[in-house]
Structures are given as structure tokens and as C-alpha cells.
Short mmCIF file of C-alpha atoms in Angstrom, two decimals:
data_model
loop_
_atom_site.label_atom_id
_atom_site.label_comp_id
_atom_site.label_asym_id
_atom_site.label_seq_id
_atom_site.Cartn_x
_atom_site.Cartn_y
_atom_site.Cartn_z
CA MET A 1 -12.58 23.47 16.18
CA VAL A 2 -14.96 24.42 18.98
CA GLY A 3 -17.97 26.56 18.07
CA VAL A 4 -17.38 26.39 14.30
CA ASP A 5 -19.79 24.67 11.91
CA GLN A 6 -18.59 21.81 9.70
CA ASP A 7 -18.64 23.79 6.43
CA THR A 8 -16.45 26.52 7.91
CA GLU A 9 -14.08 23.95 9.37
CA ASN A 10 -13.73 22.20 6.01
CA LEU A 11 -13.07 25.55 4.30
CA VAL A 12 -10.36 26.41 6.82
CA TYR A 13 -8.85 22.98 6.30
CA ARG A 14 -8.72 23.44 2.51
CA ILE A 15 -7.09 26.86 2.90
CA ARG A 16 -4.51 25.42 5.27
CA GLU A 17 -3.87 22.60 2.83
CA ARG A 18 -3.44 25.03 -0.07
CA ILE A 19 -0.67 26.88 1.74
CA GLY A 20 0.93 23.63 2.87
CA ILE A 21 0.14 23.54 6.58
CA ASP A 22 -2.65 20.97 6.72
CA PRO A 23 -2.10 18.02 9.10
CA ILE A 24 -1.68 15.53 6.26
CA SER A 25 1.01 17.58 4.51
CA ARG A 26 2.89 18.02 7.77
CA TYR A 27 2.60 14.31 8.49
CA LEU A 28 3.80 13.25 5.04
CA LYS A 29 6.80 15.58 5.26
CA SER A 30 7.72 14.52 8.79
CA ARG A 31 11.06 12.78 9.22
CA HIS A 32 10.21 11.65 12.73
CA SER A 33 11.17 8.03 13.32
CA PRO A 34 8.97 6.53 16.06
CA GLU A 35 10.40 4.48 18.86
CA PRO A 36 9.42 0.79 19.04
CA GLY A 37 5.86 0.51 20.30
CA GLU A 38 5.11 4.21 19.91
CA THR A 39 1.57 5.23 19.02
CA VAL A 40 1.26 7.34 15.87
CA PHE A 41 -1.75 9.50 15.01
CA ILE A 42 -2.51 9.46 11.28
CA PRO A 43 -4.52 12.49 10.05
CA THR A 44 -6.84 11.44 7.24
CA GLY A 45 -9.18 14.41 6.88
CA PRO A 46 -10.47 17.62 8.47
CA VAL A 47 -11.80 15.93 11.58
CA GLU A 48 -10.90 12.28 11.05
CA GLY A 49 -7.85 10.40 12.19
CA MET A 50 -6.48 6.98 13.03
CA TYR A 51 -4.19 5.74 15.77
CA TYR A 52 -1.58 3.18 14.84
CA GLN A 53 0.80 1.22 17.07
CA GLU A 54 4.28 0.84 15.57
CA PRO A 55 4.86 -2.94 15.24
CA TRP A 56 8.60 -3.17 14.75
CA GLY A 57 10.92 -3.73 17.66
CA ASP A 58 8.45 -5.51 19.92
CA GLY A 59 9.52 -9.04 19.07
CA GLN A 60 6.40 -9.77 17.02
CA SER A 61 7.19 -8.05 13.73
CA THR A 62 10.45 -7.32 11.95
CA TYR A 63 9.31 -5.01 9.18
CA ARG A 64 8.76 -1.27 9.22
CA THR A 65 5.58 0.14 7.78
CA GLY A 66 6.40 3.77 7.13
CA SER A 67 7.01 3.42 3.38
CA ARG A 68 6.27 6.51 1.31
CA ALA A 69 4.61 6.75 -2.10
CA ASN A 70 7.95 6.85 -3.94
CA GLN A 71 8.98 3.61 -2.26
CA TYR A 72 5.70 2.02 -3.34
CA ARG A 73 6.38 3.16 -6.91
CA GLU A 74 9.85 1.60 -6.84
CA GLN A 75 8.77 -1.65 -5.18
CA LEU A 76 5.30 -2.24 -6.68
CA PHE A 77 5.53 -0.48 -10.06
CA SER A 78 9.08 -1.29 -11.18
CA ASP A 79 7.66 -2.18 -14.62
CA GLU A 80 7.07 1.57 -14.99
CA PHE A 81 9.55 3.32 -12.71
CA ASN A 82 13.24 2.48 -13.02
CA LEU A 83 16.01 3.53 -10.69
CA VAL A 84 19.00 4.62 -12.78
CA GLU A 85 22.38 6.08 -11.90
CA VAL A 86 22.93 9.47 -13.48
CA ASN A 87 26.52 10.70 -13.86
CA LEU A 88 26.32 14.31 -12.72
CA PHE A 89 29.99 15.15 -13.23
CA LYS A 90 33.45 13.66 -12.65
CA GLY A 91 32.21 10.31 -11.43
CA ILE A 92 29.63 11.71 -9.02
CA PHE A 93 26.45 9.70 -9.44
CA ARG A 94 22.92 10.26 -8.32
CA VAL A 95 20.17 7.65 -8.37
CA LYS A 96 17.04 9.02 -10.04
CA ARG A 97 13.64 7.59 -10.82
CA LYS A 98 13.09 7.35 -14.57
CA PRO A 99 9.60 6.60 -15.93
CA ASP A 100 9.63 3.92 -18.61
CA ARG A 101 6.37 2.66 -20.11
CA SER A 102 7.98 0.27 -22.59
CA SER A 103 7.58 -2.72 -20.24
CA LEU A 104 4.26 -1.75 -18.69
CA ILE A 105 2.20 -4.56 -17.13
CA ALA A 106 -1.59 -4.27 -16.66
CA GLY A 107 -1.58 -0.55 -17.48
CA GLY A 108 0.84 0.52 -14.76
CA ILE A 109 0.05 2.88 -11.93
CA ASP A 110 -2.57 4.96 -13.76
CA ASN A 111 -4.67 1.88 -14.45
CA ALA A 112 -4.17 0.52 -10.94
CA PHE A 113 -5.49 3.79 -9.47
CA ALA A 114 -7.96 4.71 -12.23
CA PRO A 115 -11.01 6.78 -11.21
CA GLY A 116 -13.74 4.69 -9.62
CA LYS A 117 -11.46 1.79 -8.71
CA THR A 118 -11.08 0.37 -5.21
CA VAL A 119 -7.51 -0.24 -4.03
CA LEU A 120 -6.68 -2.48 -1.07
CA ASP A 121 -3.30 -2.22 0.70
CA LEU A 122 -2.36 -5.29 2.74
CA GLY A 123 -0.55 -3.93 5.78
CA SER A 124 -0.78 -0.18 5.25
CA GLY A 125 0.94 0.72 8.52
CA ARG A 126 1.43 4.47 8.89
CA ALA A 127 -0.39 4.87 5.54
CA ARG A 128 2.02 7.49 4.21
CA ALA A 129 1.84 6.04 0.71
CA LEU A 130 -1.96 5.81 0.69
CA LEU A 131 -2.37 9.37 1.95
CA GLN A 132 -0.17 10.67 -0.86
CA PHE A 133 -1.88 8.50 -3.48
CA SER A 134 -5.28 9.73 -2.28
CA LYS A 135 -4.10 13.26 -3.07
CA ASP A 136 -2.75 12.28 -6.49
CA TYR A 137 -5.81 10.16 -7.39
CA PRO A 138 -8.77 11.87 -5.65
CA ASN A 139 -11.44 9.84 -7.47
CA THR A 140 -10.10 6.47 -6.35
CA VAL A 141 -11.11 4.64 -3.17
CA PHE A 142 -8.13 3.54 -1.06
CA ILE A 143 -8.52 1.01 1.75
CA GLY A 144 -5.65 0.20 4.08
CA ILE A 145 -5.85 -2.69 6.52
CA ASP A 146 -3.56 -3.31 9.46
CA ASP A 147 -4.05 -5.21 12.69
CA ARG A 148 -2.29 -2.41 14.61
CA TYR A 149 -4.93 0.23 14.00
CA LYS A 150 -6.69 1.11 17.23
CA GLN A 151 -10.01 1.89 15.58
CA GLU A 152 -12.01 -0.32 13.27
CA GLU A 153 -12.41 2.22 10.50
CA VAL A 154 -12.52 5.86 9.57
CA VAL A 155 -16.01 6.79 8.42
CA ASP A 156 -17.60 9.65 6.48
CA ILE A 157 -14.40 10.82 4.79
CA LYS A 158 -15.34 13.42 2.19
CA GLU A 159 -12.10 15.22 1.43
CA ARG A 160 -9.97 12.06 1.41
CA VAL A 161 -11.36 8.88 -0.12
CA ILE A 162 -9.25 6.69 2.14
CA HIS A 163 -10.36 4.20 4.76
CA LEU A 164 -8.07 2.65 7.36
CA MET A 165 -9.46 -0.48 8.98
CA ASN A 166 -8.37 -2.73 11.80
CA ASP A 167 -8.22 -6.02 9.94
CA ASP A 168 -6.02 -9.01 9.22
CA TRP A 169 -4.94 -10.13 5.75
CA HIS A 170 -5.81 -13.71 6.71
CA PHE A 171 -9.52 -12.80 6.98
CA LEU A 172 -10.30 -9.28 5.62
CA LYS A 173 -13.57 -9.35 7.52
CA THR A 174 -14.24 -5.68 6.73
CA ILE A 175 -13.92 -6.15 2.95
CA PRO A 176 -17.00 -7.30 0.94
CA ASP A 177 -16.82 -10.13 -1.60
CA GLN A 178 -15.60 -9.22 -5.11
CA SER A 179 -15.20 -5.53 -4.24
CA VAL A 180 -11.51 -4.82 -4.94
CA ASP A 181 -9.91 -3.87 -8.27
CA THR A 182 -6.27 -3.49 -7.17
CA ILE A 183 -4.38 -5.19 -4.33
CA LEU A 184 -1.03 -3.89 -3.04
CA SER A 185 1.47 -5.70 -0.83
CA CYS A 186 4.62 -3.66 -0.16
CA LYS A 187 6.58 -5.69 2.38
CA GLY A 188 3.17 -6.97 3.43
CA ALA A 189 1.33 -10.26 3.03
CA PHE A 190 3.65 -11.68 0.38
CA THR A 191 6.73 -10.79 2.41
CA ASN A 192 5.52 -11.68 5.87
CA GLY A 193 2.58 -14.03 5.32
CA VAL A 194 2.86 -16.35 2.31
CA TYR A 195 5.52 -19.00 2.92
CA LYS A 196 6.35 -22.34 1.34
CA SER A 197 6.97 -23.69 4.84
CA ASP A 198 3.47 -22.72 6.02
CA SER A 199 1.03 -23.87 3.37
CA GLU A 200 -2.00 -23.71 5.68
CA THR A 201 -1.53 -20.00 6.34
CA SER A 202 -0.67 -19.34 2.69
CA PHE A 203 -3.90 -21.00 1.53
CA LYS A 204 -5.88 -18.97 4.05
CA ILE A 205 -4.46 -15.74 2.62
CA ILE A 206 -4.95 -16.64 -1.06
CA ASN A 207 -8.51 -17.88 -0.44
CA THR A 208 -9.28 -14.59 1.28
CA LEU A 209 -7.83 -12.59 -1.62
CA ASN A 210 -9.84 -14.67 -4.09
CA ARG A 211 -12.98 -13.82 -2.13
CA VAL A 212 -12.51 -10.02 -2.10
CA ALA A 213 -10.94 -9.59 -5.56
CA LYS A 214 -13.06 -8.86 -8.60
CA PRO A 215 -12.48 -10.93 -11.76
CA GLU A 216 -9.40 -9.52 -13.52
CA ALA A 217 -8.32 -7.70 -10.36
CA VAL A 218 -4.62 -6.80 -10.35
CA LEU A 219 -2.30 -7.81 -7.51
CA ARG A 220 1.08 -6.08 -7.19
CA TYR A 221 3.53 -7.35 -4.60
CA ASN A 222 7.20 -7.58 -3.69
CA THR A 223 9.06 -10.02 -1.48
CA ASP A 224 12.00 -7.82 -0.51
CA ARG A 225 12.57 -7.39 3.21
CA GLY A 226 15.34 -4.86 2.85
CA TRP A 227 17.88 -7.10 4.54
CA SER A 228 21.24 -8.25 3.24
CA VAL A 229 20.08 -11.87 3.20
CA ASN A 230 18.71 -13.05 -0.15
CA TYR A 231 15.16 -14.34 0.19
CA LYS A 232 14.59 -14.85 -3.53
CA GLU A 233 14.52 -18.63 -3.19
CA GLY A 234 10.83 -18.47 -2.24
CA ASP A 235 9.77 -16.27 -5.16
CA GLU A 236 9.27 -19.08 -7.67
CA TRP A 237 7.14 -20.99 -5.18
CA ILE A 238 4.87 -17.95 -4.66
CA VAL A 239 4.51 -17.49 -8.43
CA ASN A 240 3.49 -21.13 -8.90
CA PHE A 241 1.24 -20.93 -5.83
CA LEU A 242 -0.66 -18.00 -7.35
CA ARG A 243 -0.91 -19.69 -10.76
CA ASP A 244 -2.32 -22.82 -9.15
CA ASN A 245 -4.95 -20.76 -7.33
CA GLY A 246 -6.54 -18.67 -10.05
CA TRP A 247 -4.01 -15.99 -11.03
CA GLU A 248 -1.93 -15.23 -14.11
CA VAL A 249 1.50 -14.04 -12.98
CA TYR A 250 3.88 -11.64 -14.72
CA PRO A 251 7.26 -10.99 -13.07
CA SER A 252 8.69 -7.57 -13.97
CA LYS A 253 12.25 -6.41 -14.62
CA GLY A 254 12.51 -5.12 -11.05
CA PRO A 255 11.26 -6.16 -7.59
CA THR A 256 7.59 -6.07 -8.63
CA THR A 257 5.52 -9.13 -9.47
CA VAL A 258 2.10 -8.55 -11.05
CA ALA A 259 -0.75 -11.07 -10.94
CA ILE A 260 -4.15 -10.82 -12.61
CA LYS A 261 -7.10 -12.81 -11.30
CA LYS A 262 -8.61 -15.14 -13.88
CA THR A 263 -12.22 -14.44 -14.76
CA ASN A 264 -13.33 -18.00 -13.96
CA SER A 265 -11.63 -18.26 -10.57
#
């Protein structure tokens, strides 16, 4: 806003948010599907934003990074959120998300995003999930890294404790040592980075994660690519790879695998 002081601008932003017309709410509700290579502007606060280049369709990446918070819950917290078929009437079914804390691992989503914790998303893409989580958990720091962000980081975010950084999960040069409590990989590093056939790259990623993770940090990942081909044959190798490199691993009843960093690693 031109000619308006920062306090007034923030107040206007909060009012717009309250009635559901703030940029973030509009962005999260948008059904727009970008064309391959399209640039997307991600609103992260009253005056902050991030540009992101869609990776899929350009021959370099085959995964889409527009996952929403509900998809993260289903893929990374399946120990807590089950998808069940509900018979509405006369054989008409609807798939609904049913919370179930009976098989909770590492405290589930509330512990992963507990106040004061720092959460790192490996390959946050359009950051739809992180933006929603930052609304649901306002006292948690969320960091999303992606090598397709056009700026290095978003700074001085007061209303949204979320940082989007141009970084690579092989290096995480913007992340300090032993600074992260929770690591997320939804169709990210453990789907498109850690491979049995490429041990050198896999070791580079796990060594980087060991550097930035605090002792007893929790890693939640999936390996599903959303294709019809079954890629489960590499799951056991990843589990053993993590166990051999300082993590206790707990597969869940769904697509989620949970790993906890050992205190002496």
C-alpha cells in the first residue's frame, strides 16, 4: 500500500484475513493448476512473498509440489489420520479422514508441530501445506526449502512464522547445525533423492540431515509417487539405510514412515 504506514497495513491485512479475503486464504483456496514452467507467487505475509518456478513438465522433475495440508496429513501422519470408506446409503461410499490416536508414533501431528519447535520441509514447492499449518500452529517455526524458489529467503515475517528458502536437500546451506526438531518429506527427498542405486547421493542427503537435526528429532516421510507402478521395493532399503546411519525407524499402518534421531548420533 502506497502512503500507508506499516501498522495500518498490518491491521488492514488482519481485517481482510478475518473476512476471508487475505492473499493467503485466496491462494490456499485456489484451484488453479499452473502450466509447466509457470512462475507462481506465494503470499506469505502482509508485504512478503516468494516466487516459485513450477518444476514438473520441464524434463527435469516428475513430481508435483502443490500438495495441501490434508494431503500431508494423509501421507506423513497416517499413524493418526486414516482414510476410511463410509457407506452413506445404498452402496454409495465416501472416503473420509478419521482421526485415530491408537497407533500414534512420536506424539503425532501435535507433537511434530508443538509450540516452539522448528519444522523443516524438504521440497516445499508451492508451500500450500506449510501456509495452512502456519495458520493452525502459529507458535511453530516452519521452514520450507526448494531449489526452485527465486529468492533466497523471506525475512522479517511477523504474522506468519514461515520461511521459504532457496536451498537443496543435499546441502541445506541455509539451515544451522542441530536446529531442526521435525523434518517432513512429502514426495520429497525420500521419494526423489534417496535411492539404493545411488548410494553416494543418498549418503550426502543423510549426512546433511544428521547435521541439521537435533538429537531425538523426528523425520516423517513417504515414498509414494502417485503412479500406478509399485515402488515399494526400495522401502526396506531406506529403512535399513536410516537405521545404519543414526535413526530408529517405525513404519506405520499407512504410507508414513517415522524415524527418530538417536541421541548419540
